[in-house]
């Protein structure tokens, strides 16, 4: 077995990481139908490690944050994965609530979501989206375990620089959609999938041909209730027709977030409505006696940040340094993507733009920075695809880029920014026989989800970008993000950041800690960061 502790290698075809039980209890009772032994390796992945360590971590948090809290307030020891009672095979329902920023679950009473959290496993400070923090790239990363440079959906819309064809959110030709999404992995291995909307699910690929009975064509007018009821209807089918992997998609609260920003009461209403849909799903599964047998994974694709502060950068103010033509700009904001004509020097364009932006003469220029894509921070994984335009601009959180000044209403919400911004985080909440109850794990990137679901369904995963595995001997070492910069607060049995961490500097610092995954001494306790 190759040493797995090396830095994550870039994705390469045939480079299959070990199948992982990332978020799953380390020793699981197999659900009905014995799991095939993983072909490549039995080593557990990093996330598996995180989950295994999570209980200990949670306990440490408790002890250190609230030293006087009686231990009885600590989460009960996580139960081992449960055996299924009624269903013969493992089942996963993957639900996306678009633009569900981490923290929205505390904006209003969300009893159903909190039931999943309380009796399930969730990411303490949210799920980290991939860059760019946009809907299609993220949904397809969740489905494939790949970064956009590998799965090909590098934006919600983009031209192919070779063919000149244009990708839009209704392009279903297989040529755009690289990699292997879960419904294809399932179909290829003889497992029935059903998709009630998911970007890429209508694309015919491998053994998946988007069959009428199991694959819905996107129609945003279908009421949420109808979507939930259709998912429930699959559980009335005979066992051999019942899908084992199902997707369910809601456009909210992204829709409201764009219109009014993340702090408006309309968001609270939208969140309550999503909670009602989760309640409807739980009730329907309970009626059928299968709720405890089904693994429900609730995620979002990205967060949302308010843009009502006139944080605008106008590209035409760069004219004294470089005159940008509109047709060079393939995407404007928050992801600024530029492809100048072939006869121009790319480094020259970047240098002139940055010179203008840093001159003090362009309004808010200091809040936008241009990069050759290969010079972007490597943690963004946004370079290795011919589809990614050669010049990328990263605005600071909440800033918008426009060609020129106009009088349109600029107040609302946006996403697409650097995924290090805390406002871009979304939720990961998982409940079911393969997830331990009351478990809170550190944040992780959504490319790890593919392996988790493949593992639950006993599928051999396709090669993907989830981090490499950690060797067994490290399994017991406790690692986790030190959250010393963001106030953690205990409410009931769940930890969360008491307030939205809107201070960019603080949250970036936190991100650095998370990326470094500090190794902690055995006697380390949260709140005692002196490290002697
Ligand atoms: C966990 O499940 C039990 C039984 O299903 C339920 O009574 C309890 O309210 C749930 N816990 C939370 C925190 O919702
Ligand atoms: C979309 O869904 C709505 C509501 O269910 C329905 O009335 C409409 O006919 C659907 N549109 C298409 C093109 O199927
Ligand atoms: C912090 O840890 C050190 C050694 O690990 C210990 O001596 C000290 O008492 C701890 N302080 C607190 C406040 O727990
Ligand atoms: Zn979205
Ligand atoms: Zn959106």
Short mmCIF file of C-alpha atoms in Angstrom, two decimals, residues 8 122 162 218 284 320 516:
data_model
loop_
_atom_site.label_atom_id
_atom_site.label_comp_id
_atom_site.label_asym_id
_atom_site.label_seq_id
_atom_site.Cartn_x
_atom_site.Cartn_y
_atom_site.Cartn_z
CA UNK A 8 -2.93 15.01 -1.88
CA UNK A 122 -23.32 16.71 11.35
CA UNK A 162 -11.87 24.56 -28.47
CA UNK A 218 -35.81 19.59 -14.28
CA UNK A 284 -43.73 9.63 5.25
CA UNK A 320 -5.95 54.03 -18.10
CA UNK A 516 -3.52 22.36 8.76
#
